[in-house]
Each structure stands twice: as structure tokens, then as C-alpha cells.
Coordinates of C-alpha atoms and ligand atoms in Angstrom, one line a residue:
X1 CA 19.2 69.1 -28.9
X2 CA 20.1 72.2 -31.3
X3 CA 23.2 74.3 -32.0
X4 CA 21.0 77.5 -32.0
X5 CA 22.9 79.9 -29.3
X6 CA 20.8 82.5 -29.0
X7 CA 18.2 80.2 -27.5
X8 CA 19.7 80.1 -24.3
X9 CA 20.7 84.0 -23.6
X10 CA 18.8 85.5 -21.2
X11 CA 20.2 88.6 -18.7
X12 CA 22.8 86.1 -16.9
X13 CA 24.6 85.0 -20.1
X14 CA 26.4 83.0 -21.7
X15 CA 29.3 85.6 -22.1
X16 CA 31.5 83.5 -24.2
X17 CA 30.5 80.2 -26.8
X18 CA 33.6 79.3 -28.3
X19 CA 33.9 76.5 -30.7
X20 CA 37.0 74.8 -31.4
X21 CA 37.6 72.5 -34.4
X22 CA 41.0 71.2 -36.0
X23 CA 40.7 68.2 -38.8
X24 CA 43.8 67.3 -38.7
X25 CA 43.8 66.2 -34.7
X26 CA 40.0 65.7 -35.5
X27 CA 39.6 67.9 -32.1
X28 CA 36.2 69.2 -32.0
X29 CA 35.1 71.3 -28.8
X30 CA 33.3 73.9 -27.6
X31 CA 33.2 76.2 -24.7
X32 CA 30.8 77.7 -22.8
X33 CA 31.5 80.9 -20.4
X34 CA 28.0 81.7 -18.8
X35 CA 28.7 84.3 -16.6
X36 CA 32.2 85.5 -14.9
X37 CA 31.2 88.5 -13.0
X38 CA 32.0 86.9 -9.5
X39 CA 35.6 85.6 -11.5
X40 CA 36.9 83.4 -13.7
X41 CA 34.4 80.5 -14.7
X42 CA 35.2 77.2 -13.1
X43 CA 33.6 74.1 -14.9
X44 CA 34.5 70.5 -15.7
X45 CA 35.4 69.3 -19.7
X46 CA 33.2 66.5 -20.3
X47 CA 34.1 64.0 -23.4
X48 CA 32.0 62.2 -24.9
X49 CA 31.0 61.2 -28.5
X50 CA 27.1 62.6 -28.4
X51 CA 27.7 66.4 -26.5
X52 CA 26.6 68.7 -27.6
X53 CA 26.3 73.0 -27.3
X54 CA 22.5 72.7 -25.5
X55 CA 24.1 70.2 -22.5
X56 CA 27.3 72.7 -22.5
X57 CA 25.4 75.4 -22.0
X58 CA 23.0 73.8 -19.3
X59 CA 25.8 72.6 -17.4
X60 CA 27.8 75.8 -17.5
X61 CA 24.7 77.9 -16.2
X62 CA 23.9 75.2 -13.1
X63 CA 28.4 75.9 -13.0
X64 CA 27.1 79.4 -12.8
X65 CA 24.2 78.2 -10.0
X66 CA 26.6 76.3 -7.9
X67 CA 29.5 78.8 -7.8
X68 CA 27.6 81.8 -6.5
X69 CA 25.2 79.9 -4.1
X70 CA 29.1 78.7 -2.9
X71 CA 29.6 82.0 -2.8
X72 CA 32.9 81.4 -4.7
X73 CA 34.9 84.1 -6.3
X74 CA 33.9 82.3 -9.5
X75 CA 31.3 82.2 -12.1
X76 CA 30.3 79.1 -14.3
X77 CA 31.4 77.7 -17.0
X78 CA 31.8 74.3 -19.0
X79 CA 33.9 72.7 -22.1
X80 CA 32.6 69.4 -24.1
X81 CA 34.6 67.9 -26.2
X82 CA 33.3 65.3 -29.1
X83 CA 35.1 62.1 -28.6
X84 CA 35.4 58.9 -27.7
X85 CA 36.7 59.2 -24.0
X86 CA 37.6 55.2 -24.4
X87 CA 40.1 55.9 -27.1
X88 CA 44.0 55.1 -26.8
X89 CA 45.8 57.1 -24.1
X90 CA 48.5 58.7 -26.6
X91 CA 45.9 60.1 -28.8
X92 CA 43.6 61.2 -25.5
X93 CA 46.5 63.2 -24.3
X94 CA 47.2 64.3 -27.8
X95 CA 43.8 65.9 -27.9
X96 CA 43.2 67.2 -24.7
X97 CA 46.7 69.1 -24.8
X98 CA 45.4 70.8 -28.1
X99 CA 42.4 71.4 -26.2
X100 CA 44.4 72.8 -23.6
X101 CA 46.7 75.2 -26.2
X102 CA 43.5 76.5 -28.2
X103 CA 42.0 78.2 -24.8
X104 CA 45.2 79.3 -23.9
X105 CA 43.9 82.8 -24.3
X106 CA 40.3 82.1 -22.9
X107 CA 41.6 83.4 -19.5
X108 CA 37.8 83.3 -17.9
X109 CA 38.2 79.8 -18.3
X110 CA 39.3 77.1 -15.6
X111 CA 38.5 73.4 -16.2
X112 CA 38.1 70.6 -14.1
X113 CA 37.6 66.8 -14.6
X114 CA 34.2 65.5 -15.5
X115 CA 33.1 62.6 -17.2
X116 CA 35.0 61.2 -19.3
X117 CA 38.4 63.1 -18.6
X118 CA 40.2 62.6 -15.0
X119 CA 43.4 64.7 -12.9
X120 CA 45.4 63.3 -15.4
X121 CA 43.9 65.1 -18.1
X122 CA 44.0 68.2 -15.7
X123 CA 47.6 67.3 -15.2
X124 CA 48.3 67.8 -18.9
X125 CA 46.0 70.9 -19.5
X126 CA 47.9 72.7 -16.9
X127 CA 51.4 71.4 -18.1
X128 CA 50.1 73.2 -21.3
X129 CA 49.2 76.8 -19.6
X130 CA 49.0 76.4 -16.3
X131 CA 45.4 76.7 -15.8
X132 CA 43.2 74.0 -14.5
X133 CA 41.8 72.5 -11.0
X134 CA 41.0 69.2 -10.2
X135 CA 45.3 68.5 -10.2
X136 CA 46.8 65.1 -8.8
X137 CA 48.7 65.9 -5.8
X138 CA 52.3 66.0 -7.2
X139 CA 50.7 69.3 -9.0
X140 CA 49.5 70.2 -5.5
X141 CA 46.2 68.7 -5.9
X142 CA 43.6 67.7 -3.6
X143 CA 42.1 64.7 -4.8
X144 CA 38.4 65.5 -4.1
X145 CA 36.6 62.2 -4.7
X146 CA 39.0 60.7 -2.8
X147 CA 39.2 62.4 0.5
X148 CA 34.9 62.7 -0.3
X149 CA 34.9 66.2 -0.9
X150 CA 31.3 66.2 -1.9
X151 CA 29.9 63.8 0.6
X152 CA 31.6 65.6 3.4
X153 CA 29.4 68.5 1.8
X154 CA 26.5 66.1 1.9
X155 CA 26.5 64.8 5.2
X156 CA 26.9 68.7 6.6
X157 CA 24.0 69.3 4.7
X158 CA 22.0 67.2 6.4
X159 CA 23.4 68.1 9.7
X160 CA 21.8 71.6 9.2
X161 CA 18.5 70.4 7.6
X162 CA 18.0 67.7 10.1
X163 CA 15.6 70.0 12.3
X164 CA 14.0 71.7 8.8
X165 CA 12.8 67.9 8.0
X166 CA 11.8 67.3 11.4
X167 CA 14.4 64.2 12.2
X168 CA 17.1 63.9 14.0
X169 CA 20.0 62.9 12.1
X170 CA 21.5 60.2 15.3
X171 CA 19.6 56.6 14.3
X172 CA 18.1 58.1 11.2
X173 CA 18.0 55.6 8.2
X174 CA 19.5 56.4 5.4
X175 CA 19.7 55.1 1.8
X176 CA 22.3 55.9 -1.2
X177 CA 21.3 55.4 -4.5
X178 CA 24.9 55.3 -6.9
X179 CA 27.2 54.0 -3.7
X180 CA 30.0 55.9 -5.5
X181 CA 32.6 58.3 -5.2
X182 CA 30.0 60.6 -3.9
X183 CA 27.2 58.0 -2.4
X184 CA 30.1 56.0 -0.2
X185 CA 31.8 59.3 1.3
X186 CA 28.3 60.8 2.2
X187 CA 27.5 57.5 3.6
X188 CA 30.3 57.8 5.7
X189 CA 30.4 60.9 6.8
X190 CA 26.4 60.6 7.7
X191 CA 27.1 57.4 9.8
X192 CA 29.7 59.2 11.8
X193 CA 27.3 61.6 12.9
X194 CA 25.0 58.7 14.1
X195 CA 23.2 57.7 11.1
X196 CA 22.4 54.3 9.8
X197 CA 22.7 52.9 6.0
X198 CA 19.8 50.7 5.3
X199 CA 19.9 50.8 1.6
X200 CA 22.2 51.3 -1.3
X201 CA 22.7 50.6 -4.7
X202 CA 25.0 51.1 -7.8
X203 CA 24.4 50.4 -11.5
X204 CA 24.4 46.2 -11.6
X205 CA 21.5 46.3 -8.3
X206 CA 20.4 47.6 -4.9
X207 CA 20.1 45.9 -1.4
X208 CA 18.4 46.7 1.6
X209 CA 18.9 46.1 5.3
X210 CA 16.0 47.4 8.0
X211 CA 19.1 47.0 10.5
X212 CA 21.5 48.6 9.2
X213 CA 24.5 48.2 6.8
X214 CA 28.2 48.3 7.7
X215 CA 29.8 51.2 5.8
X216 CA 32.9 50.3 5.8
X217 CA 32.7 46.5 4.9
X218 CA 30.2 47.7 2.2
X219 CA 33.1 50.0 1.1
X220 CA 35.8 47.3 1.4
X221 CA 33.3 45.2 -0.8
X222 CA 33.0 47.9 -3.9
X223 CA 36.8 48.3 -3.8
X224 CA 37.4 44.7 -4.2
X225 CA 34.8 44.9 -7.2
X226 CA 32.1 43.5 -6.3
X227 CA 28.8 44.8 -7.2
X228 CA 26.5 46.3 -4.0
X229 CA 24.3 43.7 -4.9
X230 CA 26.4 40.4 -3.8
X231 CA 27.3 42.1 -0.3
X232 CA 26.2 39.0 1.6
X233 CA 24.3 41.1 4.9
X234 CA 21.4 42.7 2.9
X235 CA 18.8 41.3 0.9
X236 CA 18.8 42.0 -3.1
X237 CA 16.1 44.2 -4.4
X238 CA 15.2 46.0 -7.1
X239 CA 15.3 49.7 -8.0
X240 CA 11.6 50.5 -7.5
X241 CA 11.8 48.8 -3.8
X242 CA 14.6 51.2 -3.1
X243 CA 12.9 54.3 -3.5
X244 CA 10.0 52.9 -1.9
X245 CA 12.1 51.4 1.1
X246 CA 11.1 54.0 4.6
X247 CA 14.2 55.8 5.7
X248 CA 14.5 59.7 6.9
X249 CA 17.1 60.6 4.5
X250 CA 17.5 59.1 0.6
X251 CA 20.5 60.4 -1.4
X252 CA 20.2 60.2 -4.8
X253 CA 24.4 60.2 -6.0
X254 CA 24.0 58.4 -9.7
X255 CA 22.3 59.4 -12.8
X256 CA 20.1 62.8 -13.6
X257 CA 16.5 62.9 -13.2
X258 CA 15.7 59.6 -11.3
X259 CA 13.0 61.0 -9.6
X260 CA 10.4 62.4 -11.8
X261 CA 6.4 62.5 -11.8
X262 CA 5.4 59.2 -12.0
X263 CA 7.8 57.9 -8.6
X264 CA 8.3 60.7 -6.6
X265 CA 5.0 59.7 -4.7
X266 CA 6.8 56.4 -3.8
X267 CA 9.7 58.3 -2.0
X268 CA 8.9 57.1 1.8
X269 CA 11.8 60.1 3.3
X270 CA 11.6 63.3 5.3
X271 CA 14.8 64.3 3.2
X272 CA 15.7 64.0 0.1
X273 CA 19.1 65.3 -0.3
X274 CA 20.7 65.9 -3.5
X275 CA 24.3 64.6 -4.3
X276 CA 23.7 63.5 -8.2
X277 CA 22.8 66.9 -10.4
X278 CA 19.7 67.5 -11.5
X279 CA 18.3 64.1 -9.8
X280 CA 15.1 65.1 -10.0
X281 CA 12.7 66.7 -13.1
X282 CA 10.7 70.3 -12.0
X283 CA 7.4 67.9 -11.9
X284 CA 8.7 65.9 -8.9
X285 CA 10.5 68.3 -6.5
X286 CA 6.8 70.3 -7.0
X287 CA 5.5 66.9 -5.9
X288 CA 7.7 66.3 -3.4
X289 CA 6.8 69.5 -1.6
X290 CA 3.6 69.3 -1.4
X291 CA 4.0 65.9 0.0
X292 CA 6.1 67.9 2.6
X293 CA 9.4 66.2 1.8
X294 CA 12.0 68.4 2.1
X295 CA 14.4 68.6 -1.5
X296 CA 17.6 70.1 -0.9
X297 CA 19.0 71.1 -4.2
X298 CA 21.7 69.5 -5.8
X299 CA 24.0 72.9 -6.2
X300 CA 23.6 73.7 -2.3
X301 CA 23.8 70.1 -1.4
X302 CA 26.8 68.7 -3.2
X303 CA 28.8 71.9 -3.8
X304 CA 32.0 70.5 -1.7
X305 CA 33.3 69.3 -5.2
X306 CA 33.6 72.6 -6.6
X307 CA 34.5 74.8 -3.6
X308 CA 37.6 72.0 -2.7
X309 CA 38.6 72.6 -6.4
X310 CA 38.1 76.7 -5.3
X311 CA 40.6 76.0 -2.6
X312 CA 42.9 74.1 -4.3
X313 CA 42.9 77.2 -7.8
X314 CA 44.0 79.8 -4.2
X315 CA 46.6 77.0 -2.9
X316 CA 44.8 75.8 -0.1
X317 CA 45.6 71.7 0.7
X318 CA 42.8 69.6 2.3
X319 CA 42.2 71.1 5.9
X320 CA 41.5 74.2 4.3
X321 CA 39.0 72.3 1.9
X322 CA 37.2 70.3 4.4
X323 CA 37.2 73.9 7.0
X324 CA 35.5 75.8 3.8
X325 CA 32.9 73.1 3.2
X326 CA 31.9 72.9 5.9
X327 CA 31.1 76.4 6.4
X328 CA 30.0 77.2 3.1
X329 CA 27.6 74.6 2.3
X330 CA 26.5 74.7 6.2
X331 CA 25.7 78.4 5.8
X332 CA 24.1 78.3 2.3
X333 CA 21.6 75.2 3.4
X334 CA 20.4 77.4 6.6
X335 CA 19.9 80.6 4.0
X336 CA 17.8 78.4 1.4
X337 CA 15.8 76.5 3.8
X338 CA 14.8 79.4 6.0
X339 CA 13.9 81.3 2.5
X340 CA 12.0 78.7 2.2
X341 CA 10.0 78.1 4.4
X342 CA 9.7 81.8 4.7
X343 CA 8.1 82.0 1.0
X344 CA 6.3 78.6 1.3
X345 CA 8.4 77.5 -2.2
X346 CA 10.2 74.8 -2.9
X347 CA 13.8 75.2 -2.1
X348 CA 14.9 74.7 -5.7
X349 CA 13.2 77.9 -6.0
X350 CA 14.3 79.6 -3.5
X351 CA 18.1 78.6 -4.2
X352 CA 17.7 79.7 -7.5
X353 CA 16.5 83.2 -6.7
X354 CA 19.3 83.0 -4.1
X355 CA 22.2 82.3 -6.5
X356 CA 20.9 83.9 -9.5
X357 CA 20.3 87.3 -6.9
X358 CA 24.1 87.0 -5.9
X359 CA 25.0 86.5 -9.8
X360 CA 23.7 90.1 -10.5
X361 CA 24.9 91.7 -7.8
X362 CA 28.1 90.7 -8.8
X363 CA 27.6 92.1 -12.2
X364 CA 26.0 95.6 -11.4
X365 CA 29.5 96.2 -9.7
X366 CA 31.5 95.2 -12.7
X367 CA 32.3 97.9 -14.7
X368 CA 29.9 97.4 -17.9
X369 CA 27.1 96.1 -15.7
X370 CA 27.3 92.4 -17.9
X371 CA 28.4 88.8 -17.6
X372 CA 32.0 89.9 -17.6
Ligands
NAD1 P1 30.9 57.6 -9.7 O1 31.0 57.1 -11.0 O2 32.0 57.5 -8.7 O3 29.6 56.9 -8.9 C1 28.4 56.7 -9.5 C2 27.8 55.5 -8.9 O4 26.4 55.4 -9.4 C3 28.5 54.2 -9.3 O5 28.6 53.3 -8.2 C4 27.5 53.6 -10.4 O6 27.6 52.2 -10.4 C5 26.2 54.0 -9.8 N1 25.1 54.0 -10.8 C6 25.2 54.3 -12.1 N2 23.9 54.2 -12.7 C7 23.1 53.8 -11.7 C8 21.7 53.5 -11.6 N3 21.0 53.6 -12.7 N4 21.2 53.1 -10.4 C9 22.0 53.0 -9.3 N5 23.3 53.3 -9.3 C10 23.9 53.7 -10.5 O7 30.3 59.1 -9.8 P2 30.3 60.2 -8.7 O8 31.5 61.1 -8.8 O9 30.0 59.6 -7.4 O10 29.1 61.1 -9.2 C11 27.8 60.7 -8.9 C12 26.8 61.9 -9.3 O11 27.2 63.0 -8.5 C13 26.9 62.4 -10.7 O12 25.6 62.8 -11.1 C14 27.9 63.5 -10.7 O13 27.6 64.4 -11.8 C15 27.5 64.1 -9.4 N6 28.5 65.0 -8.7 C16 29.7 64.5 -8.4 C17 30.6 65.3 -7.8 C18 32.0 64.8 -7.3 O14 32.6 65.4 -6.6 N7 32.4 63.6 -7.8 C19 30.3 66.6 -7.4 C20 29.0 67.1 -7.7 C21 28.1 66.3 -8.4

């Protein structure tokens, strides 16, 4: 990792690095605005001790990715802030309100939870200065991860890629790896439209069941605390088993870059659709086309998070969410699947071009033709 900003300009941005640091709160932030021709930068704040500039910048620019493939009136941004996100609750809210007062003026800027900060801390940023999505619903929130704003997303995105993979989506088998707030909704929503669960897992094991899982007893079981392992109709296994298990659909929804060069030619799927970011390294999606498994990309696939938190910065509540998903991610899968297949590239590619296309057009009508 290195602090060296000019290695990531290139003609999309960043706009903005801003870095924050008072000793005496020992607050220590920075802020990324990547591009905001399309509108004000939407993006999580992310604490942790080891951040650092490069990830800030990497996840504001896939922020930037993600919003205009939406098609959001908002470009990408990101905050990271150098603590411990376990510390003492007083002191948490201590820092993230002085967070929250020193971009009072950053007005590109909107954050959102990520890890390590929740709606509460939203709840106190926007107490501050009145800026921030991701709000509990007392602040007129729409709690995203738990009406499965993201794996509503999911599951249309399979809908519409069902006859790009060549499967049909009623009795296809599907597996989740990270059966959480993400993995269970798309579960969900997918079995609704006729699918079956026939692996899962989540960080303490995986099981698998050729007949099929029960969603919602699964569900019932990881809300009660118990680990996906110990639910007592599949049979235990290990990770390697679950990316080799057959299905038509795996779901990667835990941990970045699970699928790289030296597994992706155990994947047994038609579709391999994206809920975790970045859940795959460049190496395997190439592999994965050419084994003519079709990637959908993680910022067309899981983009319900941010466009909810879209609908939620204009006042919309959830029937307004779920409506916009729906049609955004819907639309956006057909565009980047038909690209394509029209360019014979892999539809990372193509999304890219896609979003990073929309990003400039969006600047060229802004009025000094830049990031902002
Ligand atoms: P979460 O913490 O609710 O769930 C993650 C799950 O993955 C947990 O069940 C955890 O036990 C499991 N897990 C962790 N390490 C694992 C491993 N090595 N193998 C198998 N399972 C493992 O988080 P989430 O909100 O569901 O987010 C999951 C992913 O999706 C993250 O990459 C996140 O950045 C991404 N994402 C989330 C949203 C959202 O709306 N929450 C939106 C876009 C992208």
C-alpha cells in the first residue's frame, strides 16, 4: 500500500483527497471524492485500524463504477477512518461526530455505513450536518440489509441473465457463499422465483444438500446463532467442496477475491453472479469466460445497496426502493450482457466501458469538462 496520490489519477479522477487529522481526538481520516460529475459522491466510511489512502481510493472509484452503471445522479466516493471500530461506544461517537463536523464543508460528499461503522453512526453524522444515507428509520431510513436491498438486486439479476447463461432460473440449484445480510436475502428472493439452495456457507463452515435446503429454517437457524455449518439437513463440507459442488448459479456474498487463478477452474456453474465486491481477481473472470461461465460483475450485480440509499438521500421509503431496483439493475444487466456478447468480452469489461462511458459523458456536460 502507498500514500503516493498521484498514482491513481487518471482522466476520471479523484477530484478531491482530503485528509483529516486532530491529536487531540486522535481522529485520523481521509477522504476520497473520485469523480462527481453525475452529483454528489455517495460512498460508505469504512473504520478500521490498517486503511489506508490506496484502498480509499479503490473503493471510491468502483463507488464511482457502481453509481453510474446505476445510472444514479451520483458519482463515487469513499471516507476511511484509522481506528479501532471495536473501541468504546462514547469515544466511537465522539470520533465519528468530529468526522462528521470536519467535512461539513465537503458538500460532494455523502457517506454511508460500511464496515466497521453502522446507521447509528449515520444517525450521528447527519445529526451533525444533515448529510448522510444509510439512516435508521426514525431518521426516515430504509434499512437496506434488512428489507435485502442487495439480494433483491441479486435475484433480478439473475432473473434477466437466466437466458444469457442458458438456465432457467425455476429448479435451478443454487449456492451462497457468506449466507449473510446479502447471501440470505438473495437466497430468498432467488427461491421465490423457483430456485433451489443446495449449498451455503459463512465464515465457521459450508454445507451442502443435492435436494435442496430450506431457506427460511436455514434463516431461522443463523438468527438464533448458529453457525451454517450445524444446520442439521445438510451435510458439512469444506470450502474447496463448495466451489466445486454443481449448481447453475453460485453467489459469491463474503470476502474479496475468492475466486482467483488457481480455483476458478473448479467452479461447476453457468452463473456466477456477484454479490461480494471484487469476488474475483482479473486472472479468473478471464478464466471463467473462456470456460463459458457467465461473471456478472459485482457493481451491476449487487448495486440495490446503493441505489436504495439513492432513494432514500431523494425521500423515497421502501416501495420506491424495491420499484427502482428492480428496474435499474434489471436494465443495466440486459445492457452489459448483450455488450457482451456483442464484443465477445468478458462482461467486467464491458461494464466497465459501460460505466466509465456514462462517467464522461456526464463530465463533458459540466461546465469545466472535469470530475466536478
Ligand atoms: P455480512 O457481514 O452481513 O455477511 C457476510 C457473511 O459472510 C457472514 O455470514 C460471514 O460469516 C460470511 N463469511 C465471512 N468470511 C467468510 C468466508 N471466508 N467464507 C464463507 N463465508 C464467510 O456482510 P454483507 O453485508 O452480507 O456483505 C457481504 C459482501 O457483500 C461484502 O463483500 C460487502 O462488501 C458486499 N456488499 C454488501 C452490500 C450490502 O448491501 N450489505 C452491498 C454491496 C456489496
Amino acid at each position: 500500500m502507498t500514500n503516493d496520490a498521484s498514482r491513481f489519477s487518471d482522466d476520471l479522477g479523484p477530484t478531491k483527497i482530503v485528509h483529516i487529522y486532530h491529536p487531540e481526538l486522535a481522529l485520523k481520516a481521509i477522504v476520497v471524492v473520485d469523480n462527481a460529475a453525475a452529483g454528489p459522491a455517495i460512498g460508505g466510511t469504512r473504520m478500521a485500524e490498517d486503511v489506508s489512502l490506496e484502498e480509499c481510493f479503490r473503493l471510491a472509484r468502483a463507488m464511482t463504477l457502481k453509481n453510474a452503471a446505476a445510472g444514479l445522479r451520483h458519482g463515487g466516493g469513499k471516507s476511511v477512518i484509522f481506528a479501532d471500530p471495536a473501541m468504546a461506544k462514547a469515544k466511537k461517537e465522539t470520533l465519528i461526530r468530529a468526522f462528521a463536523q470536519a467535512i461539513r464543508e465537503l458538500a460532494d460528499y455523502i457517506p454511508g455505513p460500511d464496515m466497521g461503522t453502522n446507521e447509528e453512526a449515520m444517525a450521528w453524522v447527519f445529526d451533525e450536518i444533515e448529510r448522510s444515507v444509510g439512516l435508521p428509520r426514525e431518521f426516515g431510513g430504509i434499512p437496506l440489509d434488512e428489507i435485502g436491498a442487495t439480494g433483491w438486486g441479486l435475484a433480478v439479476a439473475g432473473d434477466e441473465a437466466q437466458t444469457f447463461a442458458g438456465i432457467d432460473l425455476n429448479g435451478a440449484r443454487v449456492i451462497v457463499q457468506g449466507f449473510g445480510a446479502v447471501g440470505r436475502h438473495a437466497a430468498r428472493f432467488l427461491r421465490d422465483k423457483g430456485a433451489v439452495l443446495v449449498g451455503a456457507s459463512d465464515s465457521r463452515g459450508a454445507i451442502v444438500a443435492p435436494d435442496g435446503l430450506d431457506v427460511d429454517q436455514l434463516i431461522a437457524h443463523k438468527a438464533a446463532g448458529h453457525p451454517v455449518a450445524r444446520f442439521d439437513k445438510g451435510r458439512a463440507c469444506d470450502e474447496d467442496t463448495l466451489i466445486a459442488t454443481p449448481c447453475e448459479i453460485w453467489i459469491p456474498a463474503a470476502r474479496p477475491d475468492v475466486i482467483t487463478g488457481e480455483n476458478a477452474g473448479k467452479l461447476d456453474c453457468k452463473l456466477f453472479l456477484q454479490g461480494a465486491n471484487i469476488p474475483a481477481t482479473r486472472e479468473a473472470e478471464v478464466i471463467l469466460h473462456e470456460r463459458g461461465i457467465l461473471s456478472l460483475p459485482d457493481f451491476i450485480a449487487n448495486a440495490g445497496g446503493v441505489i436504495c440509499a439513492s432513494v432514500e438521500y431523494r425521500g423515497g421509503g421502501q416501495v420506491a426502493a424495491t420499484s427502482e431496483i428492480e428496474d435499474k439493475v434489471r436494465h443495466n444487466t440486459r445492457e452489459v450482457l448483450e455488450m457482451a456478447h456483442r464484443e465477445n468480452c468478458p462482461p467486467r469489461e464491458a461494464a466497465e466501458n459501460l460505466a466509465a462511458a456514462r462517467v464522461k459523458r456526464a463530465m463533458a456536460l459540466r461546465r469545466w469538462g472535469s470530475a466536478n
